[in-house]
PDB file of N, CA and C in Angstrom:
ATOM      1  N   VAL A  15      77.217 115.628 106.697  1.00  0.00           N
ATOM      2  CA  VAL A  15      77.988 114.675 107.205  1.00  0.00           C
ATOM      3  C   VAL A  15      79.522 115.443 106.501  1.00  0.00           C
ATOM      4  N   LEU A  16      79.544 115.647 105.546  1.00  0.00           N
ATOM      5  CA  LEU A  16      80.492 116.585 104.697  1.00  0.00           C
ATOM      6  C   LEU A  16      80.825 117.456 104.995  1.00  0.00           C
ATOM      7  N   SER A  17      80.025 118.269 105.826  1.00  0.00           N
ATOM      8  CA  SER A  17      80.591 119.633 106.800  1.00  0.00           C
ATOM      9  C   SER A  17      81.208 119.138 107.787  1.00  0.00           C
ATOM     10  N   ILE A  18      81.375 117.994 108.416  1.00  0.00           N
ATOM     11  CA  ILE A  18      82.214 117.806 109.510  1.00  0.00           C
ATOM     12  C   ILE A  18      83.552 117.986 109.144  1.00  0.00           C
ATOM     13  N   LEU A  19      84.204 117.296 108.163  1.00  0.00           N
ATOM     14  CA  LEU A  19      85.463 116.968 107.559  1.00  0.00           C
ATOM     15  C   LEU A  19      86.036 117.932 107.754  1.00  0.00           C
ATOM     16  N   SER A  20      85.418 119.522 107.606  1.00  0.00           N
ATOM     17  CA  SER A  20      86.154 120.776 107.410  1.00  0.00           C
ATOM     18  C   SER A  20      86.478 121.503 108.515  1.00  0.00           C
ATOM     19  N   THR A  21      85.987 120.483 109.574  1.00  0.00           N
ATOM     20  CA  THR A  21      86.487 120.765 111.211  1.00  0.00           C
ATOM     21  C   THR A  21      87.316 120.175 111.908  1.00  0.00           C
ATOM     22  N   ARG A  22      88.013 118.996 110.933  1.00  0.00           N
ATOM     23  CA  ARG A  22      88.815 117.837 111.680  1.00  0.00           C
ATOM     24  C   ARG A  22      90.162 118.384 111.114  1.00  0.00           C
ATOM     25  N   GLN A  23      91.052 118.381 112.392  1.00  0.00           N
ATOM     26  CA  GLN A  23      92.474 118.484 112.281  1.00  0.00           C
ATOM     27  C   GLN A  23      93.524 117.806 111.505  1.00  0.00           C
ATOM     28  N   GLU A  24      92.911 116.386 111.444  1.00  0.00           N
ATOM     29  CA  GLU A  24      93.554 115.348 110.113  1.00  0.00           C
ATOM     30  C   GLU A  24      93.265 115.528 109.308  1.00  0.00           C
ATOM     31  N   ARG A  25      93.931 114.741 108.608  1.00  0.00           N
ATOM     32  CA  ARG A  25      94.202 115.090 106.765  1.00  0.00           C
ATOM     33  C   ARG A  25      92.894 114.475 106.535  1.00  0.00           C
ATOM     34  N   THR A  26      91.910 114.996 105.459  1.00  0.00           N
ATOM     35  CA  THR A  26      90.691 114.561 104.924  1.00  0.00           C
ATOM     36  C   THR A  26      90.865 114.199 103.560  1.00  0.00           C
ATOM     37  N   ALA A  27      90.017 113.221 103.343  1.00  0.00           N
ATOM     38  CA  ALA A  27      89.935 112.924 101.435  1.00  0.00           C
ATOM     39  C   ALA A  27      88.401 112.707 101.138  1.00  0.00           C
ATOM     40  N   ILE A  28      87.941 113.514 100.033  1.00  0.00           N
ATOM     41  CA  ILE A  28      87.210 112.966  99.399  1.00  0.00           C
ATOM     42  C   ILE A  28      87.570 112.153  97.852  1.00  0.00           C
ATOM     43  N   ARG A  29      86.912 111.263  97.665  1.00  0.00           N
ATOM     44  CA  ARG A  29      86.777 110.295  96.510  1.00  0.00           C
ATOM     45  C   ARG A  29      85.995 110.238  95.502  1.00  0.00           C
ATOM     46  N   ILE A  30      86.286 110.258  94.225  1.00  0.00           N
ATOM     47  CA  ILE A  30      85.186 110.963  93.031  1.00  0.00           C
ATOM     48  C   ILE A  30      85.330 109.732  92.211  1.00  0.00           C
ATOM     49  N   THR A  31      84.341 109.064  92.366  1.00  0.00           N
ATOM     50  CA  THR A  31      84.788 107.640  91.132  1.00  0.00           C
ATOM     51  C   THR A  31      84.002 107.967  89.775  1.00  0.00           C
ATOM     52  N   VAL A  32      84.908 108.227  88.750  1.00  0.00           N
ATOM     53  CA  VAL A  32      84.208 109.183  87.308  1.00  0.00           C
ATOM     54  C   VAL A  32      83.833 108.092  86.516  1.00  0.00           C
ATOM     55  N   ILE A  33      82.698 108.118  86.091  1.00  0.00           N
ATOM     56  CA  ILE A  33      82.247 107.054  85.094  1.00  0.00           C
ATOM     57  C   ILE A  33      81.776 107.955  84.046  1.00  0.00           C
ATOM     58  N   LYS A  34      82.205 107.314  82.719  1.00  0.00           N
ATOM     59  CA  LYS A  34      81.785 107.777  81.346  1.00  0.00           C
ATOM     60  C   LYS A  34      80.080 107.894  81.267  1.00  0.00           C
ATOM     61  N   LYS A  35      79.397 108.943  81.149  1.00  0.00           N
ATOM     62  CA  LYS A  35      78.155 109.147  80.753  1.00  0.00           C
ATOM     63  C   LYS A  35      77.464 109.210  81.762  1.00  0.00           C
ATOM     64  N   LEU A  36      77.644 109.164  82.804  1.00  0.00           N
ATOM     65  CA  LEU A  36      77.193 109.162  84.380  1.00  0.00           C
ATOM     66  C   LEU A  36      77.432 109.715  84.966  1.00  0.00           C
ATOM     67  N   ASN A  37      78.347 110.282  85.225  1.00  0.00           N
ATOM     68  CA  ASN A  37      78.944 111.773  86.263  1.00  0.00           C
ATOM     69  C   ASN A  37      80.119 112.404  85.453  1.00  0.00           C
ATOM     70  N   CYS A  38      80.790 112.193  84.501  1.00  0.00           N
ATOM     71  CA  CYS A  38      81.691 112.880  84.071  1.00  0.00           C
ATOM     72  C   CYS A  38      81.786 113.931  82.680  1.00  0.00           C
ATOM     73  N   ARG A  39      80.244 114.701  83.391  1.00  0.00           N
ATOM     74  CA  ARG A  39      79.937 115.908  82.703  1.00  0.00           C
ATOM     75  C   ARG A  39      80.233 117.161  82.619  1.00  0.00           C
ATOM     76  N   ARG A  40      80.704 118.182  82.372  1.00  0.00           N
ATOM     77  CA  ARG A  40      80.659 119.349  83.104  1.00  0.00           C
ATOM     78  C   ARG A  40      79.673 119.798  83.565  1.00  0.00           C
ATOM     79  N   GLU A  41      78.508 119.853  83.058  1.00  0.00           N
ATOM     80  CA  GLU A  41      77.459 120.000  84.353  1.00  0.00           C
ATOM     81  C   GLU A  41      77.378 119.427  85.727  1.00  0.00           C
ATOM     82  N   ASP A  42      78.281 118.654  85.689  1.00  0.00           N
ATOM     83  CA  ASP A  42      77.944 117.828  87.129  1.00  0.00           C
ATOM     84  C   ASP A  42      79.340 118.562  88.010  1.00  0.00           C
ATOM     85  N   ILE A  43      79.992 119.629  87.428  1.00  0.00           N
ATOM     86  CA  ILE A  43      80.939 119.999  87.930  1.00  0.00           C
ATOM     87  C   ILE A  43      80.568 121.174  89.148  1.00  0.00           C
ATOM     88  N   PRO A  44      79.564 121.687  89.119  1.00  0.00           N
ATOM     89  CA  PRO A  44      78.868 122.823  90.160  1.00  0.00           C
ATOM     90  C   PRO A  44      78.499 121.909  91.458  1.00  0.00           C
ATOM     91  N   GLY A  45      77.681 121.029  91.400  1.00  0.00           N
ATOM     92  CA  GLY A  45      77.759 120.422  92.563  1.00  0.00           C
ATOM     93  C   GLY A  45      78.967 119.377  93.105  1.00  0.00           C
ATOM     94  N   TYR A  46      79.917 118.756  92.423  1.00  0.00           N
ATOM     95  CA  TYR A  46      81.089 118.718  92.806  1.00  0.00           C
ATOM     96  C   TYR A  46      81.731 119.603  93.619  1.00  0.00           C
ATOM     97  N   VAL A  47      81.586 120.729  93.214  1.00  0.00           N
ATOM     98  CA  VAL A  47      82.174 121.788  93.692  1.00  0.00           C
ATOM     99  C   VAL A  47      81.625 122.318  95.391  1.00  0.00           C
ATOM    100  N   LYS A  48      80.437 122.132  94.993  1.00  0.00           N
ATOM    101  CA  LYS A  48      79.844 122.571  96.352  1.00  0.00           C
ATOM    102  C   LYS A  48      79.994 121.779  97.354  1.00  0.00           C
ATOM    103  N   LEU A  49      80.239 120.382  96.478  1.00  0.00           N
ATOM    104  CA  LEU A  49      80.387 119.327  98.145  1.00  0.00           C
ATOM    105  C   LEU A  49      81.778 119.537  98.656  1.00  0.00           C
ATOM    106  N   ILE A  50      82.668 119.653  97.648  1.00  0.00           N
ATOM    107  CA  ILE A  50      84.136 119.855  98.076  1.00  0.00           C
ATOM    108  C   ILE A  50      84.176 121.220  98.927  1.00  0.00           C
ATOM    109  N   ARG A  51      83.569 122.288  98.420  1.00  0.00           N
ATOM    110  CA  ARG A  51      84.069 123.146  99.426  1.00  0.00           C
ATOM    111  C   ARG A  51      83.037 123.145 100.725  1.00  0.00           C
ATOM    112  N   LEU A  52      82.016 122.512 100.891  1.00  0.00           N
ATOM    113  CA  LEU A  52      81.656 121.820 102.198  1.00  0.00           C
ATOM    114  C   LEU A  52      82.159 121.525 102.780  1.00  0.00           C
ATOM    115  N   GLY A  53      83.429 120.154 102.569  1.00  0.00           N
ATOM    116  CA  GLY A  53      83.880 119.201 103.171  1.00  0.00           C
ATOM    117  C   GLY A  53      85.044 120.131 103.446  1.00  0.00           C
ATOM    118  N   ARG A  54      85.537 120.957 102.564  1.00  0.00           N
ATOM    119  CA  ARG A  54      87.190 121.695 102.542  1.00  0.00           C
ATOM    120  C   ARG A  54      88.306 120.480 102.700  1.00  0.00           C
ATOM    121  N   PRO A  55      88.424 119.031 102.119  1.00  0.00           N
ATOM    122  CA  PRO A  55      89.236 118.213 102.144  1.00  0.00           C
ATOM    123  C   PRO A  55      90.611 118.661 101.691  1.00  0.00           C
ATOM    124  N   CYS A  56      91.203 117.895 102.665  1.00  0.00           N
ATOM    125  CA  CYS A  56      92.928 118.260 102.249  1.00  0.00           C
ATOM    126  C   CYS A  56      93.207 117.175 100.859  1.00  0.00           C
ATOM    127  N   PHE A  57      92.534 116.535 100.308  1.00  0.00           N
ATOM    128  CA  PHE A  57      92.941 116.056  99.445  1.00  0.00           C
ATOM    129  C   PHE A  57      91.380 115.312  98.458  1.00  0.00           C
ATOM    130  N   ILE A  58      92.066 115.349  97.295  1.00  0.00           N
ATOM    131  CA  ILE A  58      90.677 115.099  96.359  1.00  0.00           C
ATOM    132  C   ILE A  58      91.239 114.425  95.512  1.00  0.00           C
ATOM    133  N   GLU A  59      90.812 112.897  95.264  1.00  0.00           N
ATOM    134  CA  GLU A  59      91.199 111.502  94.803  1.00  0.00           C
ATOM    135  C   GLU A  59      89.761 111.366  93.508  1.00  0.00           C
ATOM    136  N   LEU A  60      90.507 111.602  92.077  1.00  0.00           N
ATOM    137  CA  LEU A  60      89.436 111.428  90.793  1.00  0.00           C
ATOM    138  C   LEU A  60      90.194 109.660  90.305  1.00  0.00           C
ATOM    139  N   LYS A  61      89.066 108.925  90.678  1.00  0.00           N
ATOM    140  CA  LYS A  61      89.360 107.722  89.926  1.00  0.00           C
ATOM    141  C   LYS A  61      88.758 107.407  88.675  1.00  0.00           C
ATOM    142  N   ALA A  62      89.152 106.936  87.534  1.00  0.00           N
ATOM    143  CA  ALA A  62      88.499 106.770  86.396  1.00  0.00           C
ATOM    144  C   ALA A  62      87.820 105.276  86.539  1.00  0.00           C
ATOM    145  N   PHE A  63      86.635 105.101  86.012  1.00  0.00           N
ATOM    146  CA  PHE A  63      85.891 104.034  85.762  1.00  0.00           C
ATOM    147  C   PHE A  63      86.690 102.917  84.930  1.00  0.00           C
ATOM    148  N   SER A  64      86.666 103.724  83.888  1.00  0.00           N
ATOM    149  CA  SER A  64      87.550 102.867  82.458  1.00  0.00           C
ATOM    150  C   SER A  64      88.113 103.440  82.008  1.00  0.00           C
ATOM    151  N   PHE A  65      87.659 105.086  81.905  1.00  0.00           N
ATOM    152  CA  PHE A  65      88.587 105.405  80.982  1.00  0.00           C
ATOM    153  C   PHE A  65      89.702 106.674  81.510  1.00  0.00           C
ATOM    154  N   PRO A  66      91.058 106.690  81.471  1.00  0.00           N
ATOM    155  CA  PRO A  66      91.756 107.555  82.354  1.00  0.00           C
ATOM    156  C   PRO A  66      91.774 108.780  81.580  1.00  0.00           C
ATOM    157  N   ASP A  67      92.105 108.526  80.600  1.00  0.00           N
ATOM    158  CA  ASP A  67      92.104 109.796  79.686  1.00  0.00           C
ATOM    159  C   ASP A  67      91.023 110.949  79.817  1.00  0.00           C
ATOM    160  N   GLN A  68      89.854 110.588  80.237  1.00  0.00           N
ATOM    161  CA  GLN A  68      88.323 111.281  80.427  1.00  0.00           C
ATOM    162  C   GLN A  68      88.663 111.859  81.915  1.00  0.00           C
ATOM    163  N   CYS A  69      89.067 111.414  82.843  1.00  0.00           N
ATOM    164  CA  CYS A  69      89.463 111.316  84.207  1.00  0.00           C
ATOM    165  C   CYS A  69      89.939 112.731  84.240  1.00  0.00           C
ATOM    166  N   VAL A  70      91.284 112.622  83.288  1.00  0.00           N
ATOM    167  CA  VAL A  70      91.986 113.928  83.216  1.00  0.00           C
ATOM    168  C   VAL A  70      91.563 115.026  83.148  1.00  0.00           C
ATOM    169  N   GLU A  71      90.792 114.491  82.002  1.00  0.00           N
ATOM    170  CA  GLU A  71      90.141 116.087  81.069  1.00  0.00           C
ATOM    171  C   GLU A  71      88.755 116.782  82.407  1.00  0.00           C
ATOM    172  N   TYR A  72      88.316 115.605  83.045  1.00  0.00           N
ATOM    173  CA  TYR A  72      87.415 116.151  84.008  1.00  0.00           C
ATOM    174  C   TYR A  72      88.141 116.665  84.931  1.00  0.00           C
ATOM    175  N   THR A  73      89.329 116.399  85.573  1.00  0.00           N
ATOM    176  CA  THR A  73      90.188 116.771  86.331  1.00  0.00           C
ATOM    177  C   THR A  73      90.876 118.635  86.234  1.00  0.00           C
ATOM    178  N   LYS A  74      90.788 118.665  84.824  1.00  0.00           N
ATOM    179  CA  LYS A  74      91.061 119.972  84.545  1.00  0.00           C
ATOM    180  C   LYS A  74      89.310 120.663  84.770  1.00  0.00           C
ATOM    181  N   TRP A  75      88.655 120.558  84.257  1.00  0.00           N
ATOM    182  CA  TRP A  75      87.234 121.368  84.640  1.00  0.00           C
ATOM    183  C   TRP A  75      87.091 121.474  85.802  1.00  0.00           C
ATOM    184  N   LEU A  76      87.367 120.539  86.868  1.00  0.00           N
ATOM    185  CA  LEU A  76      87.071 120.495  88.273  1.00  0.00           C
ATOM    186  C   LEU A  76      88.190 121.526  89.184  1.00  0.00           C
ATOM    187  N   GLU A  77      89.076 121.573  88.187  1.00  0.00           N
ATOM    188  CA  GLU A  77      90.523 122.378  88.776  1.00  0.00           C
ATOM    189  C   GLU A  77      89.955 123.793  88.627  1.00  0.00           C
ATOM    190  N   ALA A  78      89.614 124.063  87.653  1.00  0.00           N
ATOM    191  CA  ALA A  78      89.310 125.297  86.752  1.00  0.00           C
ATOM    192  C   ALA A  78      88.130 126.116  87.473  1.00  0.00           C
ATOM    193  N   ALA A  79      87.091 125.080  88.262  1.00  0.00           N
ATOM    194  CA  ALA A  79      85.863 125.663  89.004  1.00  0.00           C
ATOM    195  C   ALA A  79      86.210 125.506  90.291  1.00  0.00           C
ATOM    196  N   LEU A  80      87.276 125.143  90.435  1.00  0.00           N
ATOM    197  CA  LEU A  80      87.805 125.503  92.037  1.00  0.00           C
ATOM    198  C   LEU A  80      88.881 126.442  92.095  1.00  0.00           C
ATOM    199  N   GLU A  81      88.849 127.062  91.066  1.00  0.00           N
ATOM    200  CA  GLU A  81      89.053 128.545  91.081  1.00  0.00           C
ATOM    201  C   GLU A  81      91.034 128.829  92.149  1.00  0.00           C
ATOM    202  N   GLY A  82      91.598 127.775  91.639  1.00  0.00           N
ATOM    203  CA  GLY A  82      92.941 127.462  92.265  1.00  0.00           C
ATOM    204  C   GLY A  82      93.002 127.007  93.709  1.00  0.00           C
ATOM    205  N   ASP A  83      92.030 126.908  94.533  1.00  0.00           N
ATOM    206  CA  ASP A  83      92.033 126.162  95.905  1.00  0.00           C
ATOM    207  C   ASP A  83      92.599 124.711  95.734  1.00  0.00           C
ATOM    208  N   TYR A  84      92.685 123.825  94.955  1.00  0.00           N
ATOM    209  CA  TYR A  84      93.258 122.878  94.763  1.00  0.00           C
ATOM    210  C   TYR A  84      94.298 122.615  93.413  1.00  0.00           C
ATOM    211  N   SER A  85      95.455 121.687  93.842  1.00  0.00           N
ATOM    212  CA  SER A  85      96.424 121.927  92.490  1.00  0.00           C
ATOM    213  C   SER A  85      96.499 120.056  92.590  1.00  0.00           C
ATOM    214  N   VAL A  86      96.636 119.957  91.045  1.00  0.00           N
ATOM    215  CA  VAL A  86      97.116 118.165  90.664  1.00  0.00           C
ATOM    216  C   VAL A  86      98.507 118.220  90.931  1.00  0.00           C
ATOM    217  N   VAL A  87      98.775 117.274  91.842  1.00  0.00           N
ATOM    218  CA  VAL A  87      99.790 117.035  92.300  1.00  0.00           C
ATOM    219  C   VAL A  87     100.771 115.714  91.547  1.00  0.00           C
ATOM    220  N   SER A  88      99.313 114.292  90.964  1.00  0.00           N
ATOM    221  CA  SER A  88      99.938 113.418  90.511  1.00  0.00           C
ATOM    222  C   SER A  88      98.684 112.936  90.020  1.00  0.00           C
ATOM    223  N   VAL A  89      99.237 112.148  88.508  1.00  0.00           N
ATOM    224  CA  VAL A  89      98.431 111.439  87.894  1.00  0.00           C
ATOM    225  C   VAL A  89      98.746 109.922  87.252  1.00  0.00           C
ATOM    226  N   HIS A  90      98.139 109.030  87.715  1.00  0.00           N
ATOM    227  CA  HIS A  90      98.870 107.411  87.881  1.00  0.00           C
ATOM    228  C   HIS A  90      97.514 107.078  86.848  1.00  0.00           C
ATOM    229  N   HIS A  91      98.316 107.226  85.665  1.00  0.00           N
ATOM    230  CA  HIS A  91      97.313 106.411  84.660  1.00  0.00           C
ATOM    231  C   HIS A  91      97.031 105.088  84.644  1.00  0.00           C
ATOM    232  N   GLU A  92      97.987 104.528  85.353  1.00  0.00           N
ATOM    233  CA  GLU A  92      98.132 102.920  85.456  1.00  0.00           C
ATOM    234  C   GLU A  92      96.779 102.656  85.857  1.00  0.00           C
ATOM    235  N   SER A  93      96.404 103.481  87.372  1.00  0.00           N
ATOM    236  CA  SER A  93      95.295 102.983  88.451  1.00  0.00           C
ATOM    237  C   SER A  93      94.216 104.045  87.864  1.00  0.00           C
ATOM    238  N   LYS A  94      94.310 105.165  87.060  1.00  0.00           N
ATOM    239  CA  LYS A  94      93.419 105.562  86.427  1.00  0.00           C
ATOM    240  C   LYS A  94      93.102 106.517  87.677  1.00  0.00           C
ATOM    241  N   ALA A  95      93.882 107.249  88.204  1.00  0.00           N
ATOM    242  CA  ALA A  95      93.597 108.139  89.457  1.00  0.00           C
ATOM    243  C   ALA A  95      94.336 109.259  89.400  1.00  0.00           C
ATOM    244  N   VAL A  96      93.558 110.577  89.688  1.00  0.00           N
ATOM    245  CA  VAL A  96      94.310 111.840  89.953  1.00  0.00           C
ATOM    246  C   VAL A  96      94.202 112.323  91.139  1.00  0.00           C
ATOM    247  N   LEU A  97      95.189 112.904  91.696  1.00  0.00           N
ATOM    248  CA  LEU A  97      95.239 113.300  93.147  1.00  0.00           C
ATOM    249  C   LEU A  97      95.479 114.757  93.149  1.00  0.00           C
ATOM    250  N   MET A  98      94.458 115.295  93.693  1.00  0.00           N
ATOM    251  CA  MET A  98      94.475 117.161  93.785  1.00  0.00           C
ATOM    252  C   MET A  98      94.583 117.107  95.604  1.00  0.00           C
ATOM    253  N   VAL A  99      95.432 118.553  96.082  1.00  0.00           N
ATOM    254  CA  VAL A  99      95.788 118.547  96.936  1.00  0.00           C
ATOM    255  C   VAL A  99      95.278 120.237  97.207  1.00  0.00           C
ATOM    256  N   ARG A 100      94.693 120.532  98.494  1.00  0.00           N
ATOM    257  CA  ARG A 100      94.565 121.621  98.759  1.00  0.00           C
ATOM    258  C   ARG A 100      95.837 122.854  98.584  1.00  0.00           C
ATOM    259  N   ARG A 101      95.720 124.212  98.268  1.00  0.00           N
ATOM    260  CA  ARG A 101      96.957 124.447  97.538  1.00  0.00           C
ATOM    261  C   ARG A 101      97.226 125.586  99.113  1.00  0.00           C
ATOM    262  N   ASP A 102      96.488 125.580  99.851  1.00  0.00           N
ATOM    263  CA  ASP A 102      97.134 126.387 101.446  1.00  0.00           C
ATOM    264  C   ASP A 102      98.154 125.019 102.095  1.00  0.00           C
ATOM    265  N   LEU A 103      98.080 124.022 101.837  1.00  0.00           N
ATOM    266  CA  LEU A 103      99.432 123.044 102.174  1.00  0.00           C
ATOM    267  C   LEU A 103     100.291 123.137 100.957  1.00  0.00           C
ATOM    268  N   PHE A 104     100.762 124.106 100.400  1.00  0.00           N
ATOM    269  CA  PHE A 104     101.918 124.378  99.943  1.00  0.00           C
ATOM    270  C   PHE A 104     102.732 125.601 100.765  1.00  0.00           C
ATOM    271  N   VAL A 105     103.452 125.206 101.513  1.00  0.00           N
ATOM    272  CA  VAL A 105     104.352 126.607 102.410  1.00  0.00           C
ATOM    273  C   VAL A 105     105.400 126.384 102.070  1.00  0.00           C
ATOM    274  N   GLY A 106     105.884 127.613 101.670  1.00  0.00           N
ATOM    275  CA  GLY A 106     107.526 128.011 101.776  1.00  0.00           C
ATOM    276  C   GLY A 106     108.210 126.956 100.789  1.00  0.00           C
ATOM    277  N   GLY A 107     107.242 126.554  99.802  1.00  0.00           N
ATOM    278  CA  GLY A 107     108.090 126.170  98.788  1.00  0.00           C
ATOM    279  C   GLY A 107     107.909 124.467  98.522  1.00  0.00           C
ATOM    280  N   LYS A 108     107.144 123.670  99.579  1.00  0.00           N
ATOM    281  CA  LYS A 108     106.718 122.905  99.598  1.00  0.00           C
ATOM    282  C   LYS A 108     105.721 122.157 100.404  1.00  0.00           C
ATOM    283  N   TRP A 109     105.194 121.226  99.998  1.00  0.00           N
ATOM    284  CA  TRP A 109     103.612 120.365 100.199  1.00  0.00           C
ATOM    285  C   TRP A 109     104.042 120.173 101.782  1.00  0.00           C
ATOM    286  N   VAL A 110     103.159 120.468 102.753  1.00  0.00           N
ATOM    287  CA  VAL A 110     103.043 120.112 104.005  1.00  0.00           C
ATOM    288  C   VAL A 110     101.729 119.217 103.981  1.00  0.00           C
ATOM    289  N   SER A 111     101.915 118.057 103.878  1.00  0.00           N
ATOM    290  CA  SER A 111     100.697 117.284 103.883  1.00  0.00           C
ATOM    291  C   SER A 111     100.836 115.858 104.305  1.00  0.00           C
ATOM    292  N   TRP A 112     101.701 115.744 105.219  1.00  0.00           N
ATOM    293  CA  TRP A 112     102.029 114.575 106.400  1.00  0.00           C
ATOM    294  C   TRP A 112     102.562 113.549 105.521  1.00  0.00           C
ATOM    295  N   PHE A 113     102.533 113.657 104.470  1.00  0.00           N
ATOM    296  CA  PHE A 113     104.061 112.140 103.678  1.00  0.00           C
ATOM    297  C   PHE A 113     104.367 113.174 102.258  1.00  0.00           C
ATOM    298  N   GLU A 114     105.749 112.301 101.759  1.00  0.00           N
ATOM    299  CA  GLU A 114     106.132 112.807 100.919  1.00  0.00           C
ATOM    300  C   GLU A 114     105.912 112.426  99.484  1.00  0.00           C
ATOM    301  N   MET A 115     105.491 113.697  98.851  1.00  0.00           N
ATOM    302  CA  MET A 115     104.776 113.784  97.238  1.00  0.00           C
ATOM    303  C   MET A 115     105.951 113.127  96.279  1.00  0.00           C
TER     304      MET A 115
END
């Protein structure tokens, strides 16, 4: 089903809920990278189940593993969420992502 995302013309997103001691470990990253590359979504949202600092740290690991294909554009501590956007949507010095960032 995720491979269908990469064929869509409209904006797409993958949301990952990060849960401490369940799926918030470095060894989980390769599996998520595989799924993200398969779907090639415009946006990735990481949402912390309980600990926002761990979500930010996890985002750094994921960003590095994605080798610069995605960039963090927003961190919202109150909602424990991090938004990443596909780098090819940054054109001519601005984000071309269907909404103002």
